[in-house]
Coordinates of C-alpha atoms in Angstrom, one line a residue:
Chain A
M1 CA 16.3 10.7 2.8
S2 CA 18.1 11.5 -0.4
Y3 CA 15.0 12.6 -2.3
P4 CA 11.3 13.2 -1.5
G5 CA 9.6 10.0 -0.6
H6 CA 12.9 8.0 -0.3
I7 CA 12.9 5.1 2.1
R8 CA 16.1 3.4 3.1
L9 CA 15.7 -0.4 3.5
N10 CA 18.1 -2.8 5.2
M11 CA 18.9 -6.1 3.6
F12 CA 16.2 -8.0 5.4
Q13 CA 13.5 -5.5 4.6
R14 CA 14.6 -5.5 0.9
A15 CA 14.6 -9.2 0.7
L16 CA 11.1 -9.4 2.3
L17 CA 9.8 -6.7 -0.1
A18 CA 11.3 -8.5 -3.1
V19 CA 9.8 -11.9 -2.2
G20 CA 6.4 -10.5 -1.2
S21 CA 6.2 -8.3 -4.3
G22 CA 7.3 -11.2 -6.5
I23 CA 4.7 -13.5 -5.2
G24 CA 2.1 -10.8 -5.3
A25 CA 2.9 -9.8 -8.8
F26 CA 2.8 -13.4 -10.0
F27 CA -0.7 -14.0 -8.6
N28 CA -2.1 -10.5 -9.1
P29 CA -0.3 -8.9 -12.1
R30 CA -3.0 -6.1 -12.2
R31 CA -1.4 -4.5 -9.1
A32 CA 1.2 -2.3 -10.7
D33 CA 2.7 -1.4 -7.3
F34 CA 3.9 -5.0 -6.9
I35 CA 5.8 -4.8 -10.2
A36 CA 7.2 -1.4 -9.1
T37 CA 8.3 -2.5 -5.7
L38 CA 9.8 -5.8 -7.1
G39 CA 11.8 -3.7 -9.5
E40 CA 13.1 -1.4 -6.8
A41 CA 13.8 -4.1 -4.3
T42 CA 15.9 -6.1 -6.7
A43 CA 17.6 -3.1 -8.3
P44 CA 20.8 -2.7 -6.3
G45 CA 23.8 -3.8 -8.4
F46 CA 22.0 -3.5 -11.7
I47 CA 20.4 -0.1 -11.7
E48 CA 23.8 1.5 -11.4
R49 CA 24.8 -0.1 -14.7
L50 CA 21.8 1.7 -16.2
K51 CA 22.8 4.9 -14.6
Y52 CA 26.3 4.6 -16.1
Q53 CA 24.8 4.0 -19.5
M54 CA 23.0 7.3 -19.1
L55 CA 26.2 9.0 -18.0
S56 CA 28.0 7.7 -21.1
S57 CA 25.6 9.4 -23.5
K58 CA 25.0 13.1 -24.2
D59 CA 21.3 12.7 -24.1
G60 CA 21.5 10.5 -21.0
R61 CA 23.5 13.1 -19.2
W62 CA 20.9 15.7 -20.2
L63 CA 18.2 13.5 -18.8
L64 CA 20.1 13.0 -15.5
R65 CA 20.7 16.7 -15.1
H66 CA 17.2 17.8 -15.8
K67 CA 15.3 14.7 -14.6
P68 CA 12.2 15.4 -16.8
R69 CA 9.1 13.5 -15.8
I70 CA 6.6 12.1 -18.2
T71 CA 3.2 13.2 -16.9
S72 CA -0.1 14.4 -18.5
K73 CA 1.1 17.9 -17.7
S74 CA 4.5 17.5 -19.4
L75 CA 3.1 15.9 -22.5
N76 CA 0.2 17.6 -24.3
V77 CA -1.9 14.5 -24.8
E78 CA -4.7 16.3 -26.7
Y79 CA -2.1 17.7 -29.1
L80 CA -0.6 14.2 -29.6
R81 CA -4.0 12.9 -30.7
T82 CA -4.0 15.4 -33.6
L83 CA -0.7 14.1 -35.0
P84 CA -0.6 11.8 -38.1
A85 CA -0.9 8.1 -37.3
N86 CA 2.6 7.2 -38.3
T87 CA 4.2 9.5 -35.7
L88 CA 5.6 8.3 -32.4
G89 CA 3.2 10.7 -30.5
A90 CA 0.1 9.4 -32.2
T91 CA 1.2 5.7 -31.7
Y92 CA 1.9 6.5 -28.0
V93 CA -1.5 8.0 -27.3
A94 CA -3.2 5.1 -29.1
W95 CA -1.5 2.7 -26.6
L96 CA -2.6 4.9 -23.6
D97 CA -6.1 5.0 -24.8
R98 CA -6.3 1.2 -25.5
E99 CA -5.0 0.3 -22.1
G100 CA -7.0 3.1 -20.3
V101 CA -4.0 4.6 -18.6
T102 CA -2.6 8.1 -18.4
P103 CA 1.0 9.1 -18.0
D104 CA 0.1 9.8 -14.4
T105 CA -0.5 6.2 -13.3
R106 CA 3.1 5.5 -12.8
L107 CA 4.2 5.3 -9.2
P108 CA 7.1 7.3 -7.8
V109 CA 10.3 5.4 -7.0
R110 CA 11.0 5.2 -3.2
F111 CA 13.2 2.2 -2.4
I112 CA 16.4 3.0 -4.4
D113 CA 19.0 5.0 -2.4
D114 CA 21.0 6.9 -4.9
P115 CA 18.9 9.7 -6.4
E116 CA 20.3 9.3 -9.9
S117 CA 19.7 5.6 -10.0
A118 CA 16.3 6.3 -8.6
Y119 CA 15.7 8.7 -11.5
A120 CA 16.9 6.0 -14.0
M121 CA 14.3 3.6 -12.6
Q122 CA 11.6 6.4 -12.7
R123 CA 12.5 7.2 -16.3
Y124 CA 12.4 3.5 -17.3
R125 CA 8.9 3.2 -15.6
E126 CA 7.5 6.3 -17.3
S127 CA 9.0 5.4 -20.7
H128 CA 7.4 1.9 -20.7
D129 CA 4.4 3.0 -22.8
F130 CA 6.9 4.5 -25.4
Y131 CA 8.5 1.1 -25.5
H132 CA 5.2 -0.4 -26.4
A133 CA 4.8 2.2 -29.2
I134 CA 8.3 1.7 -30.6
T135 CA 8.2 -2.1 -30.6
G136 CA 4.5 -2.4 -31.6
L137 CA 3.9 -5.0 -28.9
P138 CA 0.3 -5.1 -27.6
V139 CA -0.7 -4.4 -24.1
F140 CA -2.2 -7.8 -23.1
V141 CA -0.2 -10.2 -21.0
E142 CA 1.6 -12.0 -23.8
G143 CA 2.7 -8.7 -25.3
E144 CA 3.8 -7.4 -21.9
I145 CA 6.0 -10.5 -21.4
A146 CA 7.6 -10.2 -24.8
L147 CA 8.3 -6.5 -24.0
K148 CA 9.7 -7.4 -20.6
A149 CA 12.2 -9.8 -22.3
F150 CA 13.2 -7.0 -24.6
E151 CA 13.6 -4.6 -21.7
F152 CA 15.8 -7.1 -19.9
A153 CA 18.1 -7.4 -22.8
N154 CA 18.2 -3.6 -23.3
T155 CA 18.2 -2.3 -19.7
G156 CA 19.4 -5.2 -17.5
I157 CA 16.8 -4.4 -14.8
P158 CA 16.3 -7.7 -12.9
M159 CA 12.6 -7.4 -12.5
T160 CA 12.1 -7.4 -16.2
G161 CA 14.1 -10.7 -16.5
L162 CA 12.2 -12.2 -13.6
G163 CA 8.9 -11.2 -15.2
A164 CA 9.8 -12.6 -18.6
L165 CA 11.0 -15.8 -17.0
L166 CA 8.2 -16.5 -14.5
A167 CA 5.1 -14.8 -15.9
P168 CA 4.7 -17.3 -18.8
L169 CA 4.0 -20.0 -16.3
R170 CA 0.5 -18.5 -16.1
L171 CA 0.0 -18.8 -19.9
G172 CA -1.3 -21.7 -22.0
E173 CA 0.9 -23.7 -24.3
R174 CA 0.3 -21.8 -27.5
P175 CA 1.3 -18.4 -26.2
R176 CA 4.3 -20.0 -24.5
R177 CA 5.3 -21.5 -27.8
R178 CA 5.0 -18.2 -29.5
L179 CA 7.1 -16.6 -26.9
R180 CA 9.7 -19.3 -27.0
T181 CA 10.0 -19.6 -30.8
I182 CA 9.3 -16.0 -32.0
Y183 CA 9.2 -13.3 -29.4
F184 CA 12.0 -14.2 -27.0
P185 CA 14.5 -14.6 -29.8
W186 CA 13.3 -11.3 -31.3
A187 CA 13.5 -9.7 -27.9
I188 CA 17.0 -10.8 -27.0
R189 CA 18.4 -10.0 -30.5
N190 CA 16.8 -6.6 -30.6
G191 CA 17.3 -5.7 -27.0
L192 CA 21.0 -6.3 -27.2
N193 CA 21.6 -4.7 -30.6
A194 CA 19.4 -1.7 -30.2
Q195 CA 20.7 1.5 -28.6
P196 CA 19.9 1.9 -24.9
L197 CA 16.4 3.1 -24.9
I198 CA 16.9 4.7 -21.5
N199 CA 18.8 7.5 -23.2
V200 CA 16.1 8.4 -25.7
I201 CA 14.5 11.8 -25.1
W202 CA 11.0 10.7 -26.1
E203 CA 9.7 14.2 -25.6
N204 CA 11.8 15.5 -28.5
N205 CA 10.8 12.8 -30.9
L206 CA 7.0 12.9 -30.7
E207 CA 6.5 14.2 -34.3
R208 CA 8.9 11.8 -35.9
D209 CA 7.8 8.9 -38.0
V210 CA 7.8 5.8 -35.9
N211 CA 9.6 3.7 -38.5
D212 CA 12.4 6.2 -38.9
L213 CA 13.0 6.2 -35.2
R214 CA 13.0 2.4 -35.1
R215 CA 15.6 2.3 -37.8
E216 CA 17.7 4.8 -36.0
L217 CA 17.5 2.9 -32.7
G218 CA 18.1 -0.4 -34.4
I219 CA 14.8 -2.1 -33.6
E220 CA 13.0 -4.3 -36.0
K221 CA 9.3 -4.6 -35.5
P222 CA 8.3 -8.1 -34.4
P223 CA 5.5 -10.1 -36.0
D224 CA 2.1 -8.6 -35.2
L225 CA 1.1 -10.5 -32.1
R226 CA -2.6 -9.6 -32.5
E227 CA -2.6 -11.2 -35.9
L228 CA -0.8 -14.3 -34.8
R229 CA -3.2 -14.9 -32.0
K230 CA -6.1 -14.9 -34.5
R231 CA -4.6 -17.9 -36.3
K232 CA -6.1 -21.2 -35.1
T233 CA -3.1 -23.4 -35.4
A234 CA 0.3 -22.7 -33.9
H235 CA 2.3 -24.4 -36.6
Q236 CA 1.5 -21.9 -39.3
L237 CA 4.5 -19.9 -40.3
P238 CA 4.8 -16.5 -38.6
I239 CA 4.1 -13.6 -41.0
P240 CA 7.3 -11.6 -41.7
P241 CA 7.7 -8.3 -39.9
T242 CA 5.8 -5.6 -41.7
E243 CA 6.7 -1.9 -42.1
S244 CA 3.2 -0.7 -41.4
S245 CA 2.5 0.6 -37.9
Chain B
M1 CA -4.1 -5.8 7.9
N2 CA -4.7 -6.1 11.6
D3 CA -5.1 -9.8 11.3
A4 CA -1.9 -10.1 9.3
M5 CA 0.2 -8.0 11.6
S6 CA -1.1 -9.6 14.8
F7 CA -1.8 -13.0 13.4
G8 CA -5.4 -12.6 14.4
I9 CA -4.4 -12.0 18.1
H10 CA -5.9 -8.5 18.1
R11 CA -9.4 -10.2 18.1
L12 CA -8.4 -12.1 21.3
W13 CA -7.2 -8.9 22.9
K14 CA -10.5 -7.2 22.2
Q15 CA -12.5 -10.2 23.5
Q16 CA -10.5 -10.2 26.7
F17 CA -11.0 -6.4 27.0
I18 CA -14.8 -6.7 26.8
S19 CA -15.0 -9.8 29.0
K20 CA -12.9 -8.1 31.7
L21 CA -15.3 -5.1 31.6
D22 CA -18.3 -7.3 31.6
P23 CA -20.6 -4.6 30.4
G24 CA -24.3 -4.9 30.9
R25 CA -27.2 -3.8 33.1
R26 CA -27.3 -5.6 36.4
P27 CA -30.5 -7.2 37.8
G28 CA -32.5 -4.4 39.4
G29 CA -30.3 -1.8 37.8
R30 CA -31.0 0.8 35.1
P31 CA -29.9 0.6 31.5
L32 CA -26.4 1.9 31.0
D33 CA -24.8 4.6 28.8
F34 CA -21.6 3.4 27.1
L35 CA -19.1 5.6 25.3
D36 CA -16.5 4.2 22.9
V37 CA -14.0 6.8 21.8
A38 CA -11.9 6.7 18.6
G39 CA -13.9 3.5 17.9
G40 CA -14.8 4.5 14.3
T41 CA -15.1 1.0 12.8
G42 CA -17.4 -0.1 15.7
D43 CA -15.9 -3.5 16.6
I44 CA -15.7 -2.7 20.3
A45 CA -19.1 -1.1 20.3
F46 CA -20.8 -4.1 18.7
G47 CA -18.9 -6.4 21.1
I48 CA -20.1 -4.5 24.1
L49 CA -23.7 -4.6 23.1
D50 CA -23.4 -8.3 22.2
H51 CA -21.9 -9.1 25.5
A52 CA -24.5 -7.1 27.4
S53 CA -27.4 -8.9 25.7
R54 CA -25.8 -12.4 25.8
M55 CA -24.5 -12.3 29.4
H56 CA -27.0 -10.0 31.1
G57 CA -30.1 -10.1 29.0
D58 CA -29.6 -6.4 28.5
Y59 CA -31.3 -5.1 25.4
E60 CA -31.6 -1.5 26.5
S61 CA -28.2 -0.2 27.3
K62 CA -27.0 2.3 24.6
I63 CA -23.6 3.1 23.2
T64 CA -22.2 6.3 21.6
V65 CA -19.3 5.8 19.3
T66 CA -17.1 8.8 18.6
D67 CA -14.2 9.3 16.3
I68 CA -12.4 12.4 15.0
N69 CA -12.5 10.9 11.5
A70 CA -15.8 11.0 9.7
D71 CA -14.7 8.3 7.2
M72 CA -14.0 5.8 10.0
L73 CA -17.4 6.5 11.4
E74 CA -19.0 5.9 8.0
E75 CA -17.3 2.6 7.9
G76 CA -18.7 1.8 11.4
K77 CA -22.2 2.8 10.3
R78 CA -21.8 0.6 7.2
R79 CA -20.7 -2.3 9.3
S80 CA -23.5 -1.8 11.8
L81 CA -26.0 -2.4 9.0
S82 CA -25.1 -6.1 9.0
T83 CA -25.5 -6.4 12.7
K84 CA -28.8 -6.5 14.7
Y85 CA -28.1 -2.9 15.7
A86 CA -28.7 -1.7 12.2
N87 CA -30.6 1.6 12.4
S88 CA -31.2 1.0 16.1
D89 CA -31.4 3.8 18.6
R90 CA -29.0 1.8 20.8
L91 CA -26.1 2.9 18.6
E92 CA -25.1 6.5 18.0
F93 CA -22.2 7.8 15.9
L94 CA -20.7 11.2 16.5
V95 CA -17.7 13.0 15.0
Q96 CA -15.9 14.3 18.1
N97 CA -12.4 15.2 19.2
A98 CA -11.6 13.0 22.1
E99 CA -9.8 15.9 23.9
K100 CA -13.0 17.9 24.0
L101 CA -16.1 15.7 23.4
E102 CA -18.2 18.9 23.2
Q103 CA -21.4 17.1 22.5
I104 CA -21.1 14.7 25.5
E105 CA -22.5 16.2 28.7
D106 CA -20.7 16.1 32.0
E107 CA -21.4 13.0 34.1
S108 CA -23.5 11.4 31.4
K109 CA -21.7 8.0 30.8
D110 CA -21.3 4.9 32.8
M111 CA -18.3 3.5 30.9
Y112 CA -15.7 5.1 28.7
T113 CA -13.7 2.7 26.4
V114 CA -10.9 3.5 24.1
A115 CA -9.2 0.7 22.1
F116 CA -6.0 1.3 20.1
G117 CA -6.9 5.0 19.8
I118 CA -5.4 6.9 22.6
R119 CA -1.8 6.6 21.4
N120 CA -2.7 8.8 18.4
F121 CA -4.2 11.6 20.5
T122 CA -2.1 14.8 20.4
D123 CA -2.9 15.6 24.0
I124 CA -3.4 12.5 26.1
P125 CA -3.7 14.2 29.5
A126 CA -6.5 16.4 28.0
A127 CA -8.3 13.3 26.7
L128 CA -8.0 11.6 30.1
R129 CA -9.4 14.7 31.9
T130 CA -12.3 14.8 29.4
A131 CA -12.9 11.1 30.1
H132 CA -13.1 12.0 33.7
R133 CA -15.6 14.8 33.0
V134 CA -18.1 12.8 31.0
L135 CA -18.2 9.8 33.4
R136 CA -20.7 9.5 36.2
P137 CA -19.4 8.9 39.7
G138 CA -18.6 5.2 39.8
G139 CA -18.1 5.2 36.1
V140 CA -15.3 3.2 34.6
F141 CA -12.5 4.3 32.3
A142 CA -11.0 1.5 30.3
C143 CA -8.2 1.6 27.8
L144 CA -6.8 -1.2 25.5
E145 CA -3.6 0.0 24.0
F146 CA -0.1 -1.2 22.8
S147 CA 2.4 -1.1 25.6
K148 CA 5.9 -2.3 26.6
V149 CA 6.9 -5.9 26.3
D150 CA 8.1 -7.1 29.8
N151 CA 10.7 -9.5 28.7
V152 CA 14.1 -8.4 27.2
I153 CA 14.5 -11.2 24.7
L154 CA 10.9 -11.1 23.6
N155 CA 11.2 -7.4 23.3
T156 CA 14.1 -7.6 21.0
I157 CA 12.3 -10.0 18.7
Y158 CA 9.2 -7.8 18.9
K159 CA 11.1 -4.7 17.9
Q160 CA 12.8 -6.5 15.0
Y161 CA 9.4 -7.7 13.8
S162 CA 7.8 -4.3 14.3
F163 CA 10.4 -2.2 12.4
N164 CA 11.5 -4.7 9.8
V165 CA 8.4 -6.6 8.9
I166 CA 5.3 -4.4 9.6
P167 CA 5.9 -1.5 7.3
I168 CA 6.8 -3.9 4.5
M169 CA 3.7 -5.8 5.2
G170 CA 1.8 -2.5 4.9
Q171 CA 3.4 -1.8 1.6
L172 CA 2.5 -5.3 0.3
I173 CA -1.0 -5.7 1.6
A174 CA -2.2 -2.1 1.7
A175 CA 0.2 -0.4 -0.7
D176 CA 0.9 1.9 2.3
Y177 CA 4.4 1.8 3.8
D178 CA 4.1 5.2 5.5
S179 CA 1.0 4.5 7.7
Y180 CA 2.5 1.4 9.1
Q181 CA 5.9 3.0 9.7
Y182 CA 3.9 5.7 11.6
L183 CA 2.1 2.9 13.5
V184 CA 5.3 1.2 14.8
E185 CA 6.8 4.6 15.7
S186 CA 3.7 5.6 17.6
I187 CA 3.8 2.3 19.6
E188 CA 7.4 3.0 20.4
K189 CA 6.6 6.5 21.7
F190 CA 3.6 5.6 23.9
P191 CA 4.3 5.6 27.6
S192 CA 5.0 2.4 29.6
Q193 CA 2.4 0.6 31.6
E194 CA 3.4 2.4 34.8
E195 CA 3.8 5.8 33.2
F196 CA 0.3 5.6 31.6
A197 CA -1.2 4.4 34.9
A198 CA 0.2 7.5 36.6
M199 CA -1.3 9.7 33.9
I200 CA -4.7 8.1 34.5
K201 CA -4.3 8.8 38.2
D202 CA -3.4 12.4 37.5
A203 CA -6.6 12.9 35.6
G204 CA -8.5 12.2 38.8
F205 CA -9.2 8.5 38.5
Q206 CA -8.8 5.9 41.2
V207 CA -6.7 3.2 39.7
P208 CA -7.2 -0.4 40.9
E209 CA -4.4 -2.6 42.1
P210 CA -2.9 -3.9 39.8
A211 CA -3.3 -0.8 37.6
Y212 CA -3.1 -2.7 34.4
E213 CA -3.3 -6.2 32.8
N214 CA -0.7 -7.2 30.2
L215 CA -1.8 -9.1 27.2
T216 CA 0.6 -11.2 25.1
F217 CA 3.6 -10.3 27.3
G218 CA 2.8 -6.6 27.3
V219 CA 2.5 -6.1 23.5
A220 CA -0.9 -4.8 24.6
A221 CA -2.3 -3.8 28.0
I222 CA -5.6 -3.0 29.6
H223 CA -5.7 0.0 31.9
L224 CA -8.6 0.8 34.2
G225 CA -9.7 3.7 36.2
V226 CA -12.7 4.5 38.3
K227 CA -14.3 7.9 38.8
I228 CA -15.1 8.3 42.5

């Protein structure tokens, strides 16, 4: 046991967990634990790359040394609600409230053997709501898929790629077309060009203006998905990215 | 989860267990007092009462279900509401530690059953002695429990399945890897058929010949003992 809760799996167990979680996640995406275990089971070989990205950055090294967790205790959620609407903190809390989750709903990593790689995965998992805030992608399935594509381009975690590839099979033609023509191109372009989000110390940037942070990280806000879904016909031109949050 | 792990075979084991015991008041006999220990969810208890009424026309024998875990008993009570024993005086639920059974009087029961419970007891010999205490002379002790597979090749396959598949299944179906890891470890630790039969004898029971019956090549076994 390299860290509390750590379970070492052999190849067979890992494969079984991956396949079972994958099938489970496809048919029941509401079960966050399937996404979590799919991510952990398919991590070996890729999560180390993420860890090295952290080791190559000053902030990433700070994160690996201190291993801060994002919980309702570490973040003062009440205080964040008082911040101006254009700040990262206020945007983040708005996402939490809309989805009805708290920072505590993220499960602990168990099936990754190296403690630092395990932390990298934990950090990714707990930062996911900040990724929503910084990209402006909404929390329903289509937005989640677009975000997964972005995360795959930015972090390389296999589960994000698998999710982005397979989850659209459950969607109708119009959302799939939007993903194909607008959001996936946006996601790949921005995920690859942006700085590694895994190294961002979100806790130190809560009072910053969201758009400033986006510019610094190299992320352009995608077209407002909520707006696009309201349009009746798919062939209408997408509205250009706006600066408003 | 039990259905998934055992491919539904656990139901057959329980049916075989109850059939073998053939519980029920005999013609000219008096109503019986059954005790099912660590039987929280009630499936053995309901099976026993059903068998007694179906095979022997016995609508009077009673059963006490004990369990150390109040939540399991609540589940049993809840399930009993959809049987014909709902709120019946033939079914009684008590929170009890099987090693003591403080509320069960000496020599007050005709049959003591424990299905897939005894391997979790901290002090099995104490539980066996308590079973002996609460049974009337002539009373039967019956245990259905996981045991040792009698065939080397099958045992290897069984072990691989237990340790590689079951905890993962537990994680996928119940989001609970740890409980199922505990399950397969507790099965591994439980004494063999012969060792357990000796423990039953040590508690004062007379053990029939053969002392046990293997089910599914020994994955499970039924042990019996009679209080003389």
